[in-house]
Structures are given as C-alpha cells and as structure tokens.
Coordinates of C-alpha atoms (C1' of nucleotides) in Angstrom, one line a residue:
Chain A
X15 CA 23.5 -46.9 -75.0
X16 CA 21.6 -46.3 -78.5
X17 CA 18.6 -46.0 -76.6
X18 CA 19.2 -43.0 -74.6
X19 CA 18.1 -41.1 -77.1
X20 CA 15.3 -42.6 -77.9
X21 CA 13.8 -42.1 -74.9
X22 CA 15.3 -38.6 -74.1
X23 CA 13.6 -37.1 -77.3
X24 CA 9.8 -38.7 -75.6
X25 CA 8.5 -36.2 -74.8
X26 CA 8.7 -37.2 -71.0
X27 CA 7.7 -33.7 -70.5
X28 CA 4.9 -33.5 -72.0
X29 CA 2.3 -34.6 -69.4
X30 CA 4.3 -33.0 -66.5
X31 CA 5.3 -29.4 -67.9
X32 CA 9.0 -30.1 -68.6
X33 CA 9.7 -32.0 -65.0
X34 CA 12.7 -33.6 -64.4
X35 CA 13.6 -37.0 -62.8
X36 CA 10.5 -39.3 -64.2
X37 CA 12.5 -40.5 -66.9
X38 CA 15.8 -41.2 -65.2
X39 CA 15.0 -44.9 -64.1
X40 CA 13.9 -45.3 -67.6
X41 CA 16.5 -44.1 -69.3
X42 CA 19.2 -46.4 -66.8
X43 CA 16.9 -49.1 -66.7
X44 CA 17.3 -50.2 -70.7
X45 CA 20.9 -50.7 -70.9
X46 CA 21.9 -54.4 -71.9
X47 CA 19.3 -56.1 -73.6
X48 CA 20.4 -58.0 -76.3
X49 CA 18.7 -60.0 -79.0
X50 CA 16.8 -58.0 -81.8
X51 CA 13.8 -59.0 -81.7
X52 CA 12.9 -58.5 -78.1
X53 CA 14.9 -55.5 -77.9
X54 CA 12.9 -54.4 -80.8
X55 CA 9.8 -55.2 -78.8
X56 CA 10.6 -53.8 -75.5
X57 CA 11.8 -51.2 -76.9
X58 CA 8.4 -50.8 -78.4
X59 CA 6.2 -51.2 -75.4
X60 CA 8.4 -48.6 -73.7
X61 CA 8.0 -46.1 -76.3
X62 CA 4.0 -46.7 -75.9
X63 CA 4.5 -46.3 -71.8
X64 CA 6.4 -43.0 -72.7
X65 CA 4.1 -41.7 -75.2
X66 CA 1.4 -43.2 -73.2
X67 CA 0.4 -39.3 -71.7
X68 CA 0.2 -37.8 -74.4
X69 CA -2.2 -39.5 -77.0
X70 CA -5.9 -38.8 -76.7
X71 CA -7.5 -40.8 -74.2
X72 CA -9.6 -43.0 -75.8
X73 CA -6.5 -43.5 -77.3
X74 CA -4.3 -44.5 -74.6
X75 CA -6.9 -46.8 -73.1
X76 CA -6.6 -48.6 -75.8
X77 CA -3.4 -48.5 -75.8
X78 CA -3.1 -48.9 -72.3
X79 CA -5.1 -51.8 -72.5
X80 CA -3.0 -53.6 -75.0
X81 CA 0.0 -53.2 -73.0
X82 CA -1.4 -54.8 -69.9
X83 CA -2.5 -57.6 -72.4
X84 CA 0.4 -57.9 -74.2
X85 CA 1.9 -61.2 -73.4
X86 CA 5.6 -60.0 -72.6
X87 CA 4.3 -57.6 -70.0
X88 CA 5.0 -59.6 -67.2
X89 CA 8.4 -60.6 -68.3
X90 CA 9.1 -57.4 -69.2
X91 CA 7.4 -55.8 -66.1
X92 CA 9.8 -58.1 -63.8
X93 CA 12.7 -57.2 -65.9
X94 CA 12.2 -53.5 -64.7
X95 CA 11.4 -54.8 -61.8
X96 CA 15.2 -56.5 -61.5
X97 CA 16.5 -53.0 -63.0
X98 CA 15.0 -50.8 -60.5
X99 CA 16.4 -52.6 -57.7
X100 CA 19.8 -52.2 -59.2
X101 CA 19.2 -48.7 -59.6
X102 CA 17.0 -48.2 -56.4
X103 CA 19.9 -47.5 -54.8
X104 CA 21.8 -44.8 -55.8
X105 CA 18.8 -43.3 -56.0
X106 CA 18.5 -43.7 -52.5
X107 CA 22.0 -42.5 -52.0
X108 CA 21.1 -39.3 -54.0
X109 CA 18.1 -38.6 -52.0
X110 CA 19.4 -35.5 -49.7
X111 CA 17.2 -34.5 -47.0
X112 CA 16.9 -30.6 -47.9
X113 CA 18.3 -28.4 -45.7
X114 CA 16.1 -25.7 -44.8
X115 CA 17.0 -22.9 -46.9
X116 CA 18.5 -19.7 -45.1
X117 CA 17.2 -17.9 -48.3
X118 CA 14.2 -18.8 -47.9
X119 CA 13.8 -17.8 -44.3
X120 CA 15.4 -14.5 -44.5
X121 CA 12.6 -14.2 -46.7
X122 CA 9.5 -15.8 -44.4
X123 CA 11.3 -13.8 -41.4
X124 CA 11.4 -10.3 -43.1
X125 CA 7.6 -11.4 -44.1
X126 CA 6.5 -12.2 -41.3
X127 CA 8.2 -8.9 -39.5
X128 CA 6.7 -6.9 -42.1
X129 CA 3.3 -8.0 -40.7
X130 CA 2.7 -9.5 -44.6
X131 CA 3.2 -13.2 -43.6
X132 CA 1.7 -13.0 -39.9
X133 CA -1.3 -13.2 -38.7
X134 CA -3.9 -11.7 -40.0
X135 CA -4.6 -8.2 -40.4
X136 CA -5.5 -7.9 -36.0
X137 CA -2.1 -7.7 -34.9
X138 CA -0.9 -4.5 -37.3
X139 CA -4.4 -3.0 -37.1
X140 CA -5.1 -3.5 -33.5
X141 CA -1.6 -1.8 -32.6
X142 CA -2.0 0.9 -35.2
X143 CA -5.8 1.3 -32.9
X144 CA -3.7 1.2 -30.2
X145 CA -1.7 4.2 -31.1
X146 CA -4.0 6.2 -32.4
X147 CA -6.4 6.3 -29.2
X148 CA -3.3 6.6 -27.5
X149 CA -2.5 9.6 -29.4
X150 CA -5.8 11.2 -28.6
X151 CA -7.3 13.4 -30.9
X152 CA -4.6 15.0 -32.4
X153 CA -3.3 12.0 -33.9
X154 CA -5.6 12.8 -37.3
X155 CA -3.3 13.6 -39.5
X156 CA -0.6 11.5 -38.5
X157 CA -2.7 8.3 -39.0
X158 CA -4.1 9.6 -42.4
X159 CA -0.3 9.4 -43.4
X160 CA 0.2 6.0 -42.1
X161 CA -3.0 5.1 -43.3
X162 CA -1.8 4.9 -46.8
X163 CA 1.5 3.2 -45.9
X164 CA -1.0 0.3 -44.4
X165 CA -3.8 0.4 -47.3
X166 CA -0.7 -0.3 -49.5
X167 CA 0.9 -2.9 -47.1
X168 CA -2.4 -5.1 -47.0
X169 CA -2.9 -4.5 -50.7
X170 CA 0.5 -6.3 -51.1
X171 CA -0.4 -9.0 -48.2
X172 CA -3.5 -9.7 -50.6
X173 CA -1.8 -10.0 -53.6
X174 CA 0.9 -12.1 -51.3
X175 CA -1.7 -14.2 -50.0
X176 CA -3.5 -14.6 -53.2
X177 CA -0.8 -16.0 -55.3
X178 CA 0.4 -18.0 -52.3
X179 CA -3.0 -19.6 -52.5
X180 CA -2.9 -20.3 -55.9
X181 CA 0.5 -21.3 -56.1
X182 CA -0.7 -24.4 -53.4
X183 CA -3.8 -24.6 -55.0
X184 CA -1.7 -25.6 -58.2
X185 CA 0.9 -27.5 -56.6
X186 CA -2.1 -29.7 -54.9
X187 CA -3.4 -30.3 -58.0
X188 CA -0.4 -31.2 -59.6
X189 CA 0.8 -33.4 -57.2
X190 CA -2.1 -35.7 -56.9
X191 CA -2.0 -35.1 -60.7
X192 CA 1.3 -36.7 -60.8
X193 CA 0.3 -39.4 -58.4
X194 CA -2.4 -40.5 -60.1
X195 CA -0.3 -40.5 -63.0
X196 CA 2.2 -43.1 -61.2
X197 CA -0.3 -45.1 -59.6
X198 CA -1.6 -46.0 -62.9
X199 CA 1.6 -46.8 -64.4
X200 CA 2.7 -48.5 -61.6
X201 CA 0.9 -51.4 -63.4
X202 CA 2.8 -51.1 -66.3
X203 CA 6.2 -50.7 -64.6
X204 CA 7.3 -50.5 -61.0
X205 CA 6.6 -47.8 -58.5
X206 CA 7.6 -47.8 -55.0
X207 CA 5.6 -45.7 -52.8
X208 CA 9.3 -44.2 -52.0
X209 CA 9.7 -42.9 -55.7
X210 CA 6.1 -41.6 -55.2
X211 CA 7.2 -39.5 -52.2
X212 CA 10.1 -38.4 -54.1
X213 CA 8.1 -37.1 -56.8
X214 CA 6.1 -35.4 -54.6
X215 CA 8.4 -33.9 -52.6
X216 CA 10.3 -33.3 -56.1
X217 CA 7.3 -31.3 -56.7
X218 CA 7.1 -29.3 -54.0
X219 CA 10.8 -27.9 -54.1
X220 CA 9.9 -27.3 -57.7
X221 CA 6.6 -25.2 -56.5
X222 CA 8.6 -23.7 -53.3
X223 CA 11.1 -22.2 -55.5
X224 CA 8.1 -20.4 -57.2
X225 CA 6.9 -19.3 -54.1
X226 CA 10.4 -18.2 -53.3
X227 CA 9.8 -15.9 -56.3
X228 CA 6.7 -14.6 -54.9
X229 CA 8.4 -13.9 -51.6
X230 CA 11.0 -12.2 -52.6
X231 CA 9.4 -9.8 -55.3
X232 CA 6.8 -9.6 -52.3
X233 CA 9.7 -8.7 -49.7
X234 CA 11.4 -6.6 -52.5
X235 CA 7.7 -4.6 -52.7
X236 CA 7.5 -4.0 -48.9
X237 CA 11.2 -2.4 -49.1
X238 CA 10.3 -0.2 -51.8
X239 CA 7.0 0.6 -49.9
X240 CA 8.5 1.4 -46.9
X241 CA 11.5 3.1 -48.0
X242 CA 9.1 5.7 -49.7
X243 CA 7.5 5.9 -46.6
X244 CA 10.5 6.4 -44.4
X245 CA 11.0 9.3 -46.8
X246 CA 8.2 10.5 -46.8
X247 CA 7.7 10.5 -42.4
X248 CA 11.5 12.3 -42.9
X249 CA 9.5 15.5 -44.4
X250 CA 8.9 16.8 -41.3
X251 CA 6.6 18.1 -39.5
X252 CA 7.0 20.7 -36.8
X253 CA 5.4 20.1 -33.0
X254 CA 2.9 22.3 -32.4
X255 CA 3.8 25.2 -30.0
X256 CA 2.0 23.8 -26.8
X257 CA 4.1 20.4 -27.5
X258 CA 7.2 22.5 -27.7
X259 CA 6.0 24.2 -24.6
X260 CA 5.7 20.8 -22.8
X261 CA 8.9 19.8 -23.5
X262 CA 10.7 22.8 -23.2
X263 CA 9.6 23.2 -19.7
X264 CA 10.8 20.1 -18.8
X265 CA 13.6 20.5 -20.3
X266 CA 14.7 23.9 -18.2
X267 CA 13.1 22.6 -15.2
X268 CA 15.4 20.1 -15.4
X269 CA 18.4 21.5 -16.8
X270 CA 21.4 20.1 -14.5
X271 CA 19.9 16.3 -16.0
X272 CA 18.1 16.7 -19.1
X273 CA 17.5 13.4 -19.3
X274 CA 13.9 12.2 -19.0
X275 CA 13.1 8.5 -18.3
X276 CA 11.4 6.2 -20.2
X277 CA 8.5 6.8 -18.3
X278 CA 9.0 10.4 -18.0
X279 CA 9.3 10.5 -22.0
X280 CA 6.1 8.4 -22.3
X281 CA 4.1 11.2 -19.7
X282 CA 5.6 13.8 -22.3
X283 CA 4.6 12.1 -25.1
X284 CA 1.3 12.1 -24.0
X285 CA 0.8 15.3 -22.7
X286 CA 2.0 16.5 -26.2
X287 CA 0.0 14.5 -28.1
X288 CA 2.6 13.2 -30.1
X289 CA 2.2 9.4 -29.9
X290 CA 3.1 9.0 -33.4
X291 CA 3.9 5.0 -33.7
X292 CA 6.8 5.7 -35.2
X293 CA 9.5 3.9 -37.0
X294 CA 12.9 4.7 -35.3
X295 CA 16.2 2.8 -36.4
X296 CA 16.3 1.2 -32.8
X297 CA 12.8 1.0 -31.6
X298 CA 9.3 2.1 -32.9
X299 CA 8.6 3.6 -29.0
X300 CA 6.3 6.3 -28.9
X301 CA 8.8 8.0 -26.9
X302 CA 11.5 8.3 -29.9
X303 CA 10.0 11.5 -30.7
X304 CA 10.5 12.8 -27.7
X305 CA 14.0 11.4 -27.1
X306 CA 14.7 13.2 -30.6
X307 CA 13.2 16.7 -29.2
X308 CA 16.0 16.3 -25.9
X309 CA 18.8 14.7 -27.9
X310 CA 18.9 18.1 -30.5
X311 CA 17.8 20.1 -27.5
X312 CA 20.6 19.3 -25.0
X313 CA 23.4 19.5 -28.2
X314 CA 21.7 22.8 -29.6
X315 CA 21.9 24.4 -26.0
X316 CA 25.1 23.0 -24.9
X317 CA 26.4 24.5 -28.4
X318 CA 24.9 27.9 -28.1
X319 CA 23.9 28.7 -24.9
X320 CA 23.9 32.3 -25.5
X321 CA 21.1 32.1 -27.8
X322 CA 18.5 30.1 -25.3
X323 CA 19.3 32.3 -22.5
X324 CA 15.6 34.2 -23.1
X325 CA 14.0 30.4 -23.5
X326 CA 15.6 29.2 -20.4
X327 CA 14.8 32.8 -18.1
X328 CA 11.5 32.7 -19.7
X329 CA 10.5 29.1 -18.7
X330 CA 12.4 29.3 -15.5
X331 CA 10.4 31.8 -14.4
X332 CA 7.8 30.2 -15.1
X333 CA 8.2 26.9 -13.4
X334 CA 9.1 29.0 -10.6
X335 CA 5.7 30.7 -10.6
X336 CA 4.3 27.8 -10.6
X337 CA 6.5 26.2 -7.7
X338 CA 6.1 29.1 -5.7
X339 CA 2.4 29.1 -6.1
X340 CA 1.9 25.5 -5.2
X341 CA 3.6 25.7 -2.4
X342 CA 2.5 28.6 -0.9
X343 CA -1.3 28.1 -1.5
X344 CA -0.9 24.6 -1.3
X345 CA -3.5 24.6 -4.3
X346 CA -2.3 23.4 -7.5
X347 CA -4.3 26.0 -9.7
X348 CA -1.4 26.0 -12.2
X349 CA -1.3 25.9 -15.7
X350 CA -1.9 22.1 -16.4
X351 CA 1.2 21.7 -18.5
X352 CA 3.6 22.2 -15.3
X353 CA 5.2 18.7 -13.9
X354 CA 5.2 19.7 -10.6
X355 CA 2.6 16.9 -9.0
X356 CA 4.2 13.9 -7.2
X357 CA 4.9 15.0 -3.7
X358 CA 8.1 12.6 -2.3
X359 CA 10.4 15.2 -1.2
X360 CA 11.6 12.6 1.0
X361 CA 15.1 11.3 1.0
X362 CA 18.0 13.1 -1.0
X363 CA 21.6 14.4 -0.8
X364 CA 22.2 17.8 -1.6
X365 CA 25.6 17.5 -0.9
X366 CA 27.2 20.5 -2.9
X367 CA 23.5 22.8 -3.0
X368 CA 23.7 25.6 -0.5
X369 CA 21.6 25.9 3.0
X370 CA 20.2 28.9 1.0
X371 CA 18.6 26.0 -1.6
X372 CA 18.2 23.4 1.5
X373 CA 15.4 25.7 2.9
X374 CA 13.8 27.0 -0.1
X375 CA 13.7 23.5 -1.3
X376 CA 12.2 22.7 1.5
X377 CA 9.3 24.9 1.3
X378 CA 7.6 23.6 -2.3
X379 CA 9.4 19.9 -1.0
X380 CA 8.2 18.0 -3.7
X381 CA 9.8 16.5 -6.5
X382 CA 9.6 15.5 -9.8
X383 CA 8.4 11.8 -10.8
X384 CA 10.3 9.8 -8.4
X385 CA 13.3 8.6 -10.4
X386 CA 16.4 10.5 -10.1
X387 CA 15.7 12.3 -7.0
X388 CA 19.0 13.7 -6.4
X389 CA 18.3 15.3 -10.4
X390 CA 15.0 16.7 -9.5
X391 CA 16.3 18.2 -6.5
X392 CA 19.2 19.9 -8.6
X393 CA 16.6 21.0 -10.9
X394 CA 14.5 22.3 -8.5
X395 CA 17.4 24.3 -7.3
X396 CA 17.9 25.9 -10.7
X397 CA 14.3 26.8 -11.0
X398 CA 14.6 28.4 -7.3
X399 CA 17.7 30.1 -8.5
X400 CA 15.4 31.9 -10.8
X401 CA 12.6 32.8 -8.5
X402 CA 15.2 34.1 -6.4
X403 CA 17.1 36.3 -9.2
X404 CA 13.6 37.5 -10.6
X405 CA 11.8 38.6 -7.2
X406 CA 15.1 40.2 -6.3
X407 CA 14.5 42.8 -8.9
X408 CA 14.3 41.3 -12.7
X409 CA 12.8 43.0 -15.2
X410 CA 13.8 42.1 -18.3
X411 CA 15.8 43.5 -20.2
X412 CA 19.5 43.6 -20.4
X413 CA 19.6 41.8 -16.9
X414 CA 17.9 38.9 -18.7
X415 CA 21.0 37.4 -20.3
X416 CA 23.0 37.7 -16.6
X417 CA 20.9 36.1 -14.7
X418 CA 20.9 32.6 -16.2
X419 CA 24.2 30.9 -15.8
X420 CA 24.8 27.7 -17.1
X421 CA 27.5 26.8 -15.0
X422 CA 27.3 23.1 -15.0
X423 CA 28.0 22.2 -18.7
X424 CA 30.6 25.0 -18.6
X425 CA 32.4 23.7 -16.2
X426 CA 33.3 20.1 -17.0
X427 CA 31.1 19.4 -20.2
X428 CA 28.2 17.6 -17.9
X429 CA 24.9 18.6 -16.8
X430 CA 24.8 16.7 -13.2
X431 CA 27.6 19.0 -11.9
X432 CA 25.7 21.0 -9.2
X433 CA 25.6 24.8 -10.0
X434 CA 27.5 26.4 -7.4
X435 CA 25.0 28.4 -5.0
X436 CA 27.7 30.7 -4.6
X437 CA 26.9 32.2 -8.2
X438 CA 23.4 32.6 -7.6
X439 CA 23.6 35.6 -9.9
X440 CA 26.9 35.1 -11.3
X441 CA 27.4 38.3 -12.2
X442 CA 30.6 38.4 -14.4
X443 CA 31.4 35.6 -16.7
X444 CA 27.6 36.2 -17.5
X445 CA 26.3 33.8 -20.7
X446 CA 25.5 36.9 -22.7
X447 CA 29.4 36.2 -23.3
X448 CA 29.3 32.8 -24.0
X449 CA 30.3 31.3 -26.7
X450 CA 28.7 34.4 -28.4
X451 CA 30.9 33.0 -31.8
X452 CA 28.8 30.5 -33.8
X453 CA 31.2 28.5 -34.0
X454 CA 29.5 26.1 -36.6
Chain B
dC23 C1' 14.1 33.2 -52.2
dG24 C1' 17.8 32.9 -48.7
dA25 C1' 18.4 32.3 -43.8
dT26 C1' 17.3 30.1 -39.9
dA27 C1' 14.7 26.7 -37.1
dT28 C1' 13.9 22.2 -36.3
dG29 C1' 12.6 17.2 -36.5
dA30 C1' 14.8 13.0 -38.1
dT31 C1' 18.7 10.1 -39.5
dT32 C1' 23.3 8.3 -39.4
dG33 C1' 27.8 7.0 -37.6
dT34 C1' 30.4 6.4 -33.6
dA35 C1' 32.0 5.9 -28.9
dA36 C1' 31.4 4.4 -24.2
Chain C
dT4 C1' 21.7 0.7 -25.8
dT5 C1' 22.1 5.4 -25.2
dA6 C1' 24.0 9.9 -26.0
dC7 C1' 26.3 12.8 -28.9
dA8 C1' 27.8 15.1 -33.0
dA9 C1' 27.2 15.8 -37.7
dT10 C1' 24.2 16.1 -41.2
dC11 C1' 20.0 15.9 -44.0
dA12 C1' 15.9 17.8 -45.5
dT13 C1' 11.9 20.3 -44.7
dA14 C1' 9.3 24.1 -42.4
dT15 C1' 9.0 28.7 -41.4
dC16 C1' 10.3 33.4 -41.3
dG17 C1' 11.4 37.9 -43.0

DNA sequence: CGATATGATTGTAA
DNA sequence: TTACAATCATATCG
C-alpha cells in the first residue's frame, strides 16, 4: 500500500526511456510485509535494484555487488520468487495475442501498391522500361513527365526505407538492451524467460507503432505525390494529328460498331504512339487512352452528327480508296495507316445488307481483325456506300453533307442496326438537317 | 481574350 | 466492367 509510491516515483523509466510494464511485478509484489525492520530493509534493497540503472557504473557494481552479498538476498530473492508466482498469472491472463492490425495493413497494402514497400526499385522501373520502348520514340516527353513523378516516388521509398532501417536498427538495439538488462537482474530477482519475451515483444509493439507513424506520414506523402500528379497528367495534352488520323479512320471505317477490342485498341495504341502507361480509375492499360478517344468520339458524333458529316465523307472516302485499291491491284501500296490487312472474308451473315453490298463486299473480301466479323462486314458496307456515292458523281461541295447518312443511330439509338441499302444516298432526310440545333 | 475543340474524370446504369 | 452522359480543365484558334 504505502509503498506504491515509493517505487512509482523510481525512476523506473529512467534506463528504458519512460517504458511501461517493468515495474508492475514490483510494484504488486511488495504488498504485505510486516515487521519494521525487515520491511525497512527490503524496502531498501529494492530501492537499490530500482535505482540500480541509473547510478554510474562503477557505482552500481558496487552496489550491485553488495546486493548479491547482502545476506537477506536469498530470502528475499525467494520471497519475490513466492510473489511472482502469485502474480505470474494474471499476467498470463493479460497476455493478448495481438491481432494483426487492419490499420496497419491498410497501410503495408497501400505501400506496397504504391511500389514504396515492394520490391526493389526493378518491378516499377522495369515496367516504366517497358512502356516506354513500347511507346517507341515518341514517348519522350511523356516519360520526362512521369520521370519526375518516379524520381520523387523513390526519393520517398529512400527516406521510407531509411527510417525503416533505423527504426529496426534502434529497436534491435534496444531490445537486446533491455534483455541484457533482465538477464542481469534476473540474479537479483526473478525473471522467467516468459516475462523476457514479453518485454520484448512489449518492445516491438512499442517500436511498430513508431513505424506505423512512418507509414502513414509515408502513405500520406505518396497521396499528396500522386494527387499532384493526377492533376498534373489532367492538363492535357492534345494527340498529334497523325494519332487523330489513326483513330478517326477507324472510327468511320467502322461506324455501325465503333467499338474497338482490346486488342484492336492495343494495335491503335501503337500505331499512334500513344502508349502512355497511364493511370486510369479502372485500369492503367495502355489502351485507356484510346478507349477515352472512342468513348468522347461515339457521344460527340451521336450528339452532333451534323457537324462530322465532312470528317466522316472525308475519311470514308478514303478508306474506300484504299479498299478499292487493294482489291483491285491486289497490291497493298496504301497509306500505312489504313487497317485493311487481315484477309478472312470467310464466314458472315449479312442478313439485312443488300446483294448490291453482297457483291461489292465480295470483291475487296477481307475483313478487319478477325473479331466481330459481322461488324466489320457492316463497316465495310458503309465505307462501300461511300465509294459508291463518290464515283457516282461527288464532288464536294453542297452534296457533301447528303451523302453521308447516319441511319443507324438515328434510328433506334444503336450503332449495330444495319444501314438500310435502300438509302444508299438517302436523299431526303439528309444529316445536313440533323439535329442542326446544338442542343447542349 | 472569348469561343470552341478535346482529352480526362466522375457518377451511374445495365 | 463497360458504355454513356455530364463535366472539368486545358489547348488551340481566330
């Protein structure tokens, strides 16, 4: 009772920077004595194994020394002995076998998916390598952007891995520290090997929750980092006109199903050159980019048709051209941007195209990239739809905006709907009348 | 500098 | 997950 404080005001603290739980079997274990004299005395020798750390050590070899000499030791030392077994066990009892804190692996997860925590630098570099050579040579300027956002990432994985280093380093040190300590009281008073464990691991939670500090200030630095650089990749940065070229021909060439496949995206990707590795809400894919380009493309056309009617006649023709010459020559001397390469023009159903289309498809019979064949054959038929229109007497001009019709997403809202062969030329109805309101 | 074009992001529905 | 619609924010044009 009275000696609580006593042996709360030692400085307990002193030798382990303020840790908790070495004095608690102290403080329990002196409860009951009676009998001045030897309470006087114990009390005595336990104020010298408190204080024991912090005198000089000259000092507390002495000191030390006189204890172990001191001819109540033993009786003392079993005493503690018979106190620590009473108390043994609700230490036991209090022991709680740490869960492994969701905190803290929020934290090593976000880390590690950061590319901070991982492996070492050949996993983020080596795909960053990746990219880039995939990107070609016009890739420059793009990695000189990202090249900052990774110079800073690795400049915080340093600083990361430093501390983390030092923090062990410390905690190591403390720790057999600490259990040097013990072992050389144990011969004063009683120390399982279990308390010994339980300082350590004591230690360790205490030195974890450090490192939790480091991790999250770490984790709270790679957000700020890559928030600014989200921002930054928003400022953007127009294709260049061949890209747009790329793309827009594939898009008009394949008008009734604007919807390139993964792999077809990837080809386009390519071909424009713009493999930026970038960061996308759902997927860093090289071919976000491109699924951006068709996603505003197939809503800004569907919304104003009117206004791409020269885009569409003008690439239309074009792909025609090129169609036409292929299959005519049957020498592919065509501008190297066209798609028109994988000969299958094998099995398809052109259910609603006319015989008209049946034949001319037939004569440059080859598809586009394999997948969706029934598409390709639909787009095939829009392009011949404008070879058709144009050799029959285009020259543009007014007749331009006529001879485009974009029947399909007119007509129910959907691209796959089959433009009707029977409005080759649509004549009235023409798009120079649609939805000429901006209705925006 | 304002208007328009355009790439990217976000919220939502199927 | 994808497509779409709306919106943001910058780029570019006149």
């Amino acid at each position: 009772m009275d000696e609580q404080p006593r042996l709360m005001h030692s400085h307990t603290g002193v030798g382990m920077a303020g840790h908790p739980g070495l004095p608690q079997h102290m403080q329990e274990g002196t409860g009951g004595t009676d009998g001045d004299g030897r309470k006087q005395d114990i009390g005595d020798i336990l104020q010298q194994i408190m204080t024991i750390t912090d005198q000089s050590l000259d000092e507390a070899q002495a000191r030390k020394h006189a204890l172990n000499c001191h001819r109540m030791k033993p009786a003392l030392f079993n005493v503690l002995c018979e106190i620590k077994e009473k108390t043994v066990l609700s230490i036991r009892g209090a022991q709680e076998e740490e869960p492994p804190d969701p905190q803290l692996m929020r934290l090593d997860n976000m880390l590690l998916a950061e590319g901070v925590s991982g492996p070492e630098k050949g996993g983020g570099s080596a795909a960053a390598a990746a990219a880039a050579a995939a990107s070609g040579g016009a890739g420059a300027d793009n990695s000189a952007e990202h090249s900052d956002y990774r110079a800073k990432l690795s400049q915080i994985r340093q600083i990361y891995h430093t501390e983390l280093e030092k923090y062990e380093q410390a905690c190591n040190e403390f720790t057999t520290h600490v259990m040097n300590l013990l072992r050389e009281q144990s011969r004063t008073r009683p120390i399982s090997p279990k308390e010994i464990e339980r300082m350590v691991s004591i230690i360790h939670r205490k030195f974890s929750s450090i490192q939790m500090q480091l991790k999250q200030s770490t984790c709270e630095a790679v957000m700020i980092l890559r928030s600014r650089f989200l921002d930054a990749r928003r400022k953007r940065r127009n294709f260049n006109k061949q890209a747009t070229e790329i793309l827009n021909e594939y898009f008009y060439s394949h008008l009734s199903n604007p919807y390139p496949s993964e792999e077809a995206k990837e080809e386009l990707a390519k071909k424009c050159a713009i493999t930026v590795a970038q960061v996308h809400r759902r997927s860093d894919l090289q071919g976000t980019m491109v699924s951006n380009w068709f996603g505003n493309k197939r809503i800004r056309y569907k919304k104003n048709i009117g206004k791409f009617q020269e885009e569409a006649n003008m690439y239309a023709a074009r792909t025609a051209v090129n169609a036409a010459n292929a299959s005519s020559h049957g020498s592919q001397a065509n501008s190297p941007s066209t798609p028109n390469s994988a000969g299958s023009g094998g099995s398809f159903n052109m259910s609603n195209s006319g015989d008209l289309f049946m034949s001319v498809q037939s004569l440059n019979g080859d598809s586009y990239q394999g997948a969706q064949v029934g598409a390709n054959v639909q787009s095939q038929v829009d392009t011949l739809r404008h070879v058709i229109s144009q050799t029959g007497g285009y020259s543009e001009g007014l007749t331009a905006n006529q001879m485009y019709s974009p029947q399909g997403i007119n007509a129910n809202g959907g691209w796959q709907d089959a433009p009707t062969p029977s409005s080759v030329t649509s004549p009235t109805e023409g798009p120079g009348s649609v939805h000429s309101d901006t209705s925006n």
